Short mmCIF file of N, CA and C in Angstrom, two decimals:
data_model
loop_
_atom_site.label_atom_id
_atom_site.label_comp_id
_atom_site.label_asym_id
_atom_site.label_seq_id
_atom_site.Cartn_x
_atom_site.Cartn_y
_atom_site.Cartn_z
N MET A 1 56.23 131.70 55.08
CA MET A 1 56.99 132.76 54.42
C MET A 1 58.45 132.72 54.86
N PHE A 2 58.68 132.60 56.17
CA PHE A 2 60.05 132.64 56.67
C PHE A 2 60.82 131.39 56.26
N LEU A 3 60.14 130.25 56.20
CA LEU A 3 60.79 129.03 55.74
C LEU A 3 61.20 129.19 54.27
N HIS A 4 60.33 129.79 53.48
CA HIS A 4 60.63 130.06 52.07
C HIS A 4 61.85 130.98 51.95
N LEU A 5 61.87 132.05 52.70
CA LEU A 5 63.01 132.96 52.66
C LEU A 5 64.29 132.28 53.13
N GLY A 6 64.15 131.39 54.10
CA GLY A 6 65.30 130.67 54.63
C GLY A 6 65.91 129.68 53.64
N THR A 7 65.15 129.30 52.63
CA THR A 7 65.70 128.41 51.60
C THR A 7 66.09 129.17 50.34
N VAL A 8 65.34 130.21 50.00
CA VAL A 8 65.59 130.89 48.73
C VAL A 8 66.78 131.85 48.81
N ILE A 9 67.01 132.47 49.94
CA ILE A 9 68.16 133.38 50.05
C ILE A 9 69.47 132.63 49.88
N PRO A 10 69.66 131.48 50.55
CA PRO A 10 70.88 130.72 50.26
C PRO A 10 70.97 130.27 48.80
N CYS A 11 69.83 129.97 48.18
CA CYS A 11 69.83 129.59 46.76
C CYS A 11 70.36 130.72 45.90
N ALA A 12 69.95 131.93 46.18
CA ALA A 12 70.40 133.07 45.39
C ALA A 12 71.92 133.23 45.51
N LEU A 13 72.43 133.08 46.70
CA LEU A 13 73.87 133.24 46.93
C LEU A 13 74.68 132.07 46.36
N ILE A 14 74.26 130.87 46.66
CA ILE A 14 74.98 129.68 46.17
C ILE A 14 74.91 129.62 44.64
N GLY A 15 73.72 129.89 44.09
CA GLY A 15 73.56 129.86 42.64
C GLY A 15 74.47 130.85 41.94
N ALA A 16 74.55 132.06 42.45
CA ALA A 16 75.43 133.07 41.85
C ALA A 16 76.89 132.62 41.93
N PHE A 17 77.27 132.08 43.07
CA PHE A 17 78.64 131.58 43.24
C PHE A 17 78.94 130.47 42.23
N LEU A 18 78.02 129.52 42.10
CA LEU A 18 78.23 128.40 41.18
C LEU A 18 78.31 128.85 39.73
N LEU A 19 77.48 129.80 39.36
CA LEU A 19 77.49 130.27 37.97
C LEU A 19 78.75 131.06 37.64
N ALA A 20 79.33 131.70 38.65
CA ALA A 20 80.51 132.56 38.44
C ALA A 20 81.83 131.79 38.50
N ARG A 21 81.84 130.65 39.11
CA ARG A 21 83.08 129.92 39.36
C ARG A 21 83.31 128.82 38.32
N PRO A 22 84.55 128.31 38.26
CA PRO A 22 84.83 127.18 37.37
C PRO A 22 83.96 125.97 37.71
N LYS A 23 83.65 125.22 36.70
CA LYS A 23 82.73 124.08 36.85
C LYS A 23 83.49 122.76 36.99
N GLY A 24 82.81 121.79 37.58
CA GLY A 24 83.33 120.43 37.61
C GLY A 24 84.13 120.04 38.84
N SER A 25 84.47 121.00 39.68
CA SER A 25 85.27 120.67 40.87
C SER A 25 84.40 119.97 41.91
N ALA A 26 85.05 119.42 42.90
CA ALA A 26 84.31 118.78 44.00
C ALA A 26 83.45 119.82 44.73
N LEU A 27 83.96 121.04 44.85
CA LEU A 27 83.19 122.12 45.49
C LEU A 27 81.94 122.42 44.66
N HIS A 28 82.09 122.50 43.35
CA HIS A 28 80.95 122.77 42.48
C HIS A 28 79.90 121.66 42.61
N ARG A 29 80.34 120.43 42.57
CA ARG A 29 79.39 119.31 42.68
C ARG A 29 78.71 119.30 44.04
N GLY A 30 79.47 119.53 45.11
CA GLY A 30 78.88 119.53 46.44
C GLY A 30 77.89 120.66 46.65
N LEU A 31 78.30 121.88 46.29
CA LEU A 31 77.38 123.01 46.42
C LEU A 31 76.20 122.89 45.46
N GLY A 32 76.44 122.27 44.30
CA GLY A 32 75.36 122.05 43.35
C GLY A 32 74.27 121.16 43.93
N LYS A 33 74.67 120.15 44.68
CA LYS A 33 73.68 119.27 45.34
C LYS A 33 72.89 120.04 46.39
N VAL A 34 73.58 120.88 47.13
CA VAL A 34 72.89 121.72 48.14
C VAL A 34 71.93 122.67 47.43
N TYR A 35 72.41 123.32 46.38
CA TYR A 35 71.60 124.28 45.62
C TYR A 35 70.35 123.60 45.05
N MET A 36 70.53 122.46 44.40
CA MET A 36 69.38 121.77 43.81
C MET A 36 68.39 121.32 44.87
N SER A 37 68.90 120.83 45.99
CA SER A 37 68.01 120.41 47.08
C SER A 37 67.21 121.59 47.63
N LEU A 38 67.90 122.69 47.88
CA LEU A 38 67.23 123.89 48.39
C LEU A 38 66.22 124.45 47.38
N MET A 39 66.54 124.39 46.10
CA MET A 39 65.61 124.87 45.08
C MET A 39 64.34 124.02 45.07
N MET A 40 64.48 122.71 45.19
CA MET A 40 63.30 121.84 45.22
C MET A 40 62.47 122.10 46.48
N ILE A 41 63.12 122.24 47.61
CA ILE A 41 62.41 122.55 48.85
C ILE A 41 61.69 123.88 48.72
N THR A 42 62.37 124.87 48.17
CA THR A 42 61.78 126.19 47.97
C THR A 42 60.54 126.10 47.09
N ALA A 43 60.65 125.39 45.98
CA ALA A 43 59.52 125.27 45.05
C ALA A 43 58.33 124.57 45.70
N ILE A 44 58.60 123.54 46.46
CA ILE A 44 57.51 122.82 47.14
C ILE A 44 56.85 123.71 48.18
N ILE A 45 57.65 124.45 48.93
CA ILE A 45 57.10 125.38 49.93
C ILE A 45 56.17 126.39 49.25
N THR A 46 56.58 126.92 48.09
CA THR A 46 55.76 127.94 47.44
C THR A 46 54.41 127.41 47.00
N LEU A 47 54.30 126.13 46.75
CA LEU A 47 53.00 125.57 46.36
C LEU A 47 51.97 125.67 47.48
N PHE A 48 52.44 125.80 48.71
CA PHE A 48 51.54 125.94 49.85
C PHE A 48 51.25 127.39 50.21
N MET A 49 51.93 128.31 49.52
CA MET A 49 51.73 129.74 49.77
C MET A 49 50.63 130.26 48.84
N THR A 50 49.63 130.90 49.41
CA THR A 50 48.50 131.40 48.64
C THR A 50 48.89 132.66 47.88
N ASN A 51 48.40 132.75 46.65
CA ASN A 51 48.61 133.94 45.83
C ASN A 51 47.98 135.16 46.51
N GLN A 52 48.73 136.24 46.59
CA GLN A 52 48.26 137.45 47.25
C GLN A 52 48.02 138.61 46.29
N VAL A 53 48.59 138.52 45.07
CA VAL A 53 48.52 139.62 44.12
C VAL A 53 48.09 139.09 42.76
N GLY A 54 47.16 139.78 42.12
CA GLY A 54 46.74 139.41 40.77
C GLY A 54 45.72 138.29 40.77
N PRO A 55 45.42 137.81 39.57
CA PRO A 55 44.40 136.77 39.44
C PRO A 55 44.85 135.46 40.09
N SER A 56 43.87 134.72 40.60
CA SER A 56 44.14 133.44 41.24
C SER A 56 43.44 132.32 40.49
N PHE A 57 44.07 131.16 40.52
CA PHE A 57 43.50 129.96 39.94
C PHE A 57 43.16 129.02 41.08
N LEU A 58 41.95 128.54 41.12
CA LEU A 58 41.46 127.67 42.20
C LEU A 58 41.54 128.36 43.56
N GLY A 59 41.51 129.70 43.55
CA GLY A 59 41.54 130.47 44.79
C GLY A 59 42.85 130.37 45.55
N HIS A 60 43.88 129.85 44.91
CA HIS A 60 45.14 129.64 45.62
C HIS A 60 46.36 130.03 44.79
N PHE A 61 46.42 129.56 43.55
CA PHE A 61 47.61 129.70 42.72
C PHE A 61 47.56 130.97 41.88
N GLY A 62 48.71 131.59 41.70
CA GLY A 62 48.84 132.76 40.85
C GLY A 62 49.90 132.50 39.79
N PHE A 63 50.12 133.50 38.95
CA PHE A 63 51.12 133.35 37.89
C PHE A 63 52.51 133.04 38.44
N ILE A 64 52.83 133.56 39.62
CA ILE A 64 54.16 133.33 40.19
C ILE A 64 54.40 131.85 40.49
N HIS A 65 53.31 131.09 40.67
CA HIS A 65 53.46 129.65 40.91
C HIS A 65 53.99 128.91 39.68
N LEU A 66 53.94 129.53 38.50
CA LEU A 66 54.52 128.91 37.32
C LEU A 66 56.03 128.71 37.50
N PHE A 67 56.66 129.60 38.28
CA PHE A 67 58.09 129.44 38.55
C PHE A 67 58.36 128.22 39.43
N SER A 68 57.39 127.85 40.24
CA SER A 68 57.52 126.62 41.05
C SER A 68 57.54 125.41 40.13
N ILE A 69 56.66 125.42 39.13
CA ILE A 69 56.62 124.32 38.17
C ILE A 69 57.90 124.28 37.36
N LEU A 70 58.39 125.45 36.96
CA LEU A 70 59.68 125.54 36.25
C LEU A 70 60.78 124.87 37.07
N THR A 71 60.81 125.18 38.34
CA THR A 71 61.86 124.63 39.21
C THR A 71 61.71 123.13 39.39
N ILE A 72 60.50 122.68 39.66
CA ILE A 72 60.26 121.26 39.91
C ILE A 72 60.58 120.42 38.68
N SER A 73 60.45 120.99 37.50
CA SER A 73 60.81 120.24 36.29
C SER A 73 62.27 120.45 35.90
N SER A 74 62.84 121.61 36.18
CA SER A 74 64.21 121.92 35.77
C SER A 74 65.27 121.20 36.59
N VAL A 75 65.08 121.10 37.87
CA VAL A 75 66.11 120.49 38.72
C VAL A 75 66.36 119.04 38.32
N PRO A 76 65.33 118.20 38.21
CA PRO A 76 65.61 116.83 37.75
C PRO A 76 66.19 116.79 36.33
N GLY A 77 65.72 117.68 35.47
CA GLY A 77 66.24 117.73 34.10
C GLY A 77 67.72 118.06 34.07
N ALA A 78 68.15 119.00 34.90
CA ALA A 78 69.56 119.36 34.97
C ALA A 78 70.39 118.22 35.54
N LEU A 79 69.86 117.54 36.53
CA LEU A 79 70.56 116.41 37.14
C LEU A 79 70.72 115.26 36.13
N ILE A 80 69.66 114.96 35.42
CA ILE A 80 69.72 113.90 34.39
C ILE A 80 70.72 114.29 33.31
N ALA A 81 70.69 115.55 32.89
CA ALA A 81 71.60 116.00 31.83
C ALA A 81 73.06 115.83 32.25
N ILE A 82 73.41 116.25 33.45
CA ILE A 82 74.81 116.17 33.85
C ILE A 82 75.24 114.71 34.05
N ARG A 83 74.33 113.89 34.55
CA ARG A 83 74.67 112.47 34.73
C ARG A 83 74.85 111.75 33.39
N ASN A 84 74.21 112.27 32.34
CA ASN A 84 74.36 111.70 31.00
C ASN A 84 75.46 112.38 30.20
N GLY A 85 76.22 113.25 30.86
CA GLY A 85 77.32 113.92 30.18
C GLY A 85 76.91 115.05 29.25
N GLN A 86 75.67 115.50 29.36
CA GLN A 86 75.16 116.58 28.51
C GLN A 86 75.44 117.91 29.21
N ILE A 87 76.68 118.33 29.17
CA ILE A 87 77.13 119.49 29.93
C ILE A 87 76.45 120.78 29.47
N LYS A 88 76.38 120.98 28.15
CA LYS A 88 75.76 122.21 27.64
C LYS A 88 74.28 122.27 28.02
N ARG A 89 73.59 121.16 27.94
CA ARG A 89 72.17 121.13 28.34
C ARG A 89 72.03 121.45 29.82
N HIS A 90 72.88 120.86 30.63
CA HIS A 90 72.88 121.12 32.07
C HIS A 90 73.10 122.61 32.33
N GLN A 91 74.07 123.20 31.65
CA GLN A 91 74.36 124.62 31.83
C GLN A 91 73.17 125.49 31.43
N ARG A 92 72.55 125.18 30.30
CA ARG A 92 71.37 125.96 29.85
C ARG A 92 70.24 125.88 30.87
N ILE A 93 69.99 124.69 31.37
CA ILE A 93 68.92 124.52 32.36
C ILE A 93 69.24 125.30 33.63
N MET A 94 70.48 125.21 34.10
CA MET A 94 70.83 125.88 35.35
C MET A 94 70.80 127.40 35.21
N TRP A 95 71.25 127.92 34.07
CA TRP A 95 71.15 129.37 33.85
C TRP A 95 69.69 129.79 33.78
N SER A 96 68.88 129.03 33.06
CA SER A 96 67.45 129.36 32.94
C SER A 96 66.76 129.30 34.30
N LEU A 97 67.12 128.31 35.08
CA LEU A 97 66.54 128.17 36.42
C LEU A 97 66.90 129.37 37.29
N TYR A 98 68.16 129.76 37.26
CA TYR A 98 68.59 130.88 38.10
C TYR A 98 67.91 132.18 37.65
N ILE A 99 67.92 132.42 36.35
CA ILE A 99 67.31 133.64 35.84
C ILE A 99 65.80 133.65 36.10
N GLY A 100 65.13 132.54 35.80
CA GLY A 100 63.68 132.49 35.96
C GLY A 100 63.22 132.42 37.40
N ALA A 101 63.76 131.47 38.14
CA ALA A 101 63.25 131.21 39.49
C ALA A 101 63.84 132.12 40.56
N ILE A 102 65.06 132.59 40.36
CA ILE A 102 65.68 133.47 41.36
C ILE A 102 65.52 134.93 40.97
N LEU A 103 65.99 135.30 39.80
CA LEU A 103 65.98 136.72 39.43
C LEU A 103 64.59 137.24 39.06
N ILE A 104 63.90 136.56 38.15
CA ILE A 104 62.58 137.06 37.72
C ILE A 104 61.54 136.87 38.83
N ALA A 105 61.41 135.65 39.33
CA ALA A 105 60.43 135.41 40.40
C ALA A 105 60.78 136.24 41.63
N GLY A 106 62.07 136.33 41.93
CA GLY A 106 62.51 137.16 43.06
C GLY A 106 62.15 138.62 42.85
N GLY A 107 62.29 139.09 41.62
CA GLY A 107 61.90 140.47 41.31
C GLY A 107 60.42 140.71 41.53
N PHE A 108 59.60 139.72 41.21
CA PHE A 108 58.15 139.86 41.42
C PHE A 108 57.78 139.97 42.91
N THR A 109 58.66 139.50 43.79
CA THR A 109 58.34 139.57 45.22
C THR A 109 58.37 141.00 45.74
N PHE A 110 58.93 141.92 44.95
CA PHE A 110 58.99 143.32 45.37
C PHE A 110 57.85 144.15 44.78
N VAL A 111 56.89 143.49 44.13
CA VAL A 111 55.72 144.18 43.58
C VAL A 111 54.84 144.65 44.75
N PRO A 112 54.27 145.86 44.65
CA PRO A 112 53.38 146.33 45.71
C PRO A 112 52.28 145.30 46.01
N GLY A 113 52.03 145.11 47.29
CA GLY A 113 51.05 144.14 47.74
C GLY A 113 51.67 142.84 48.22
N ARG A 114 52.91 142.60 47.85
CA ARG A 114 53.59 141.39 48.31
C ARG A 114 54.33 141.68 49.61
N TYR A 115 54.58 140.64 50.36
CA TYR A 115 55.17 140.75 51.68
C TYR A 115 56.51 141.49 51.67
N LEU A 116 57.42 141.09 50.80
CA LEU A 116 58.75 141.72 50.79
C LEU A 116 58.71 143.19 50.38
N HIS A 117 57.77 143.54 49.54
CA HIS A 117 57.62 144.95 49.19
C HIS A 117 57.34 145.77 50.45
N GLY A 118 56.44 145.27 51.28
CA GLY A 118 56.11 145.95 52.53
C GLY A 118 57.29 146.01 53.49
N VAL A 119 58.06 144.92 53.55
CA VAL A 119 59.22 144.87 54.45
C VAL A 119 60.29 145.85 54.01
N ILE A 120 60.60 145.86 52.72
CA ILE A 120 61.70 146.68 52.20
C ILE A 120 61.30 148.15 52.04
N PHE A 121 60.12 148.38 51.51
CA PHE A 121 59.72 149.74 51.17
C PHE A 121 58.73 150.36 52.16
N GLY A 122 58.35 149.58 53.18
CA GLY A 122 57.48 150.09 54.24
C GLY A 122 56.10 150.32 53.77
#
C-alpha cells in the first residue's frame, strides 16, 4: 500500500503540472518520462493488491483493477504516438490516463471500506 502511495502521489502532482504547462520543452519531456515510468510502476503494484471492496474476480481482482489495465495499455500507446509525431493522439491518451487512472480511480480510493477512506475520514 505504501509503495503504491509513494508512486501514485507524485504521479498526481507531476501529471497535473504537465497537463497545465506548455508542451514540448525539455522539462516536459523529462518529467513526462518520470510520469510514465511512475504510472507503469503504480499500475504493476496495483495488480498485486487484493480487492477489498465489491465483487472480486478470481478472489483477487476488482473493478478498480481495470484502471491498471488502462494504464498498462495507455502509457505505451502514448509513447508510440508521440514518437510517431501523433501529438493530438498523445494528448488524448494522456488526458484520458490522468482522468481515468488518477482522478476517477483515485476517487474510488475514498469509498468506505478502502484504506484511504479510513485514514482520511477515521
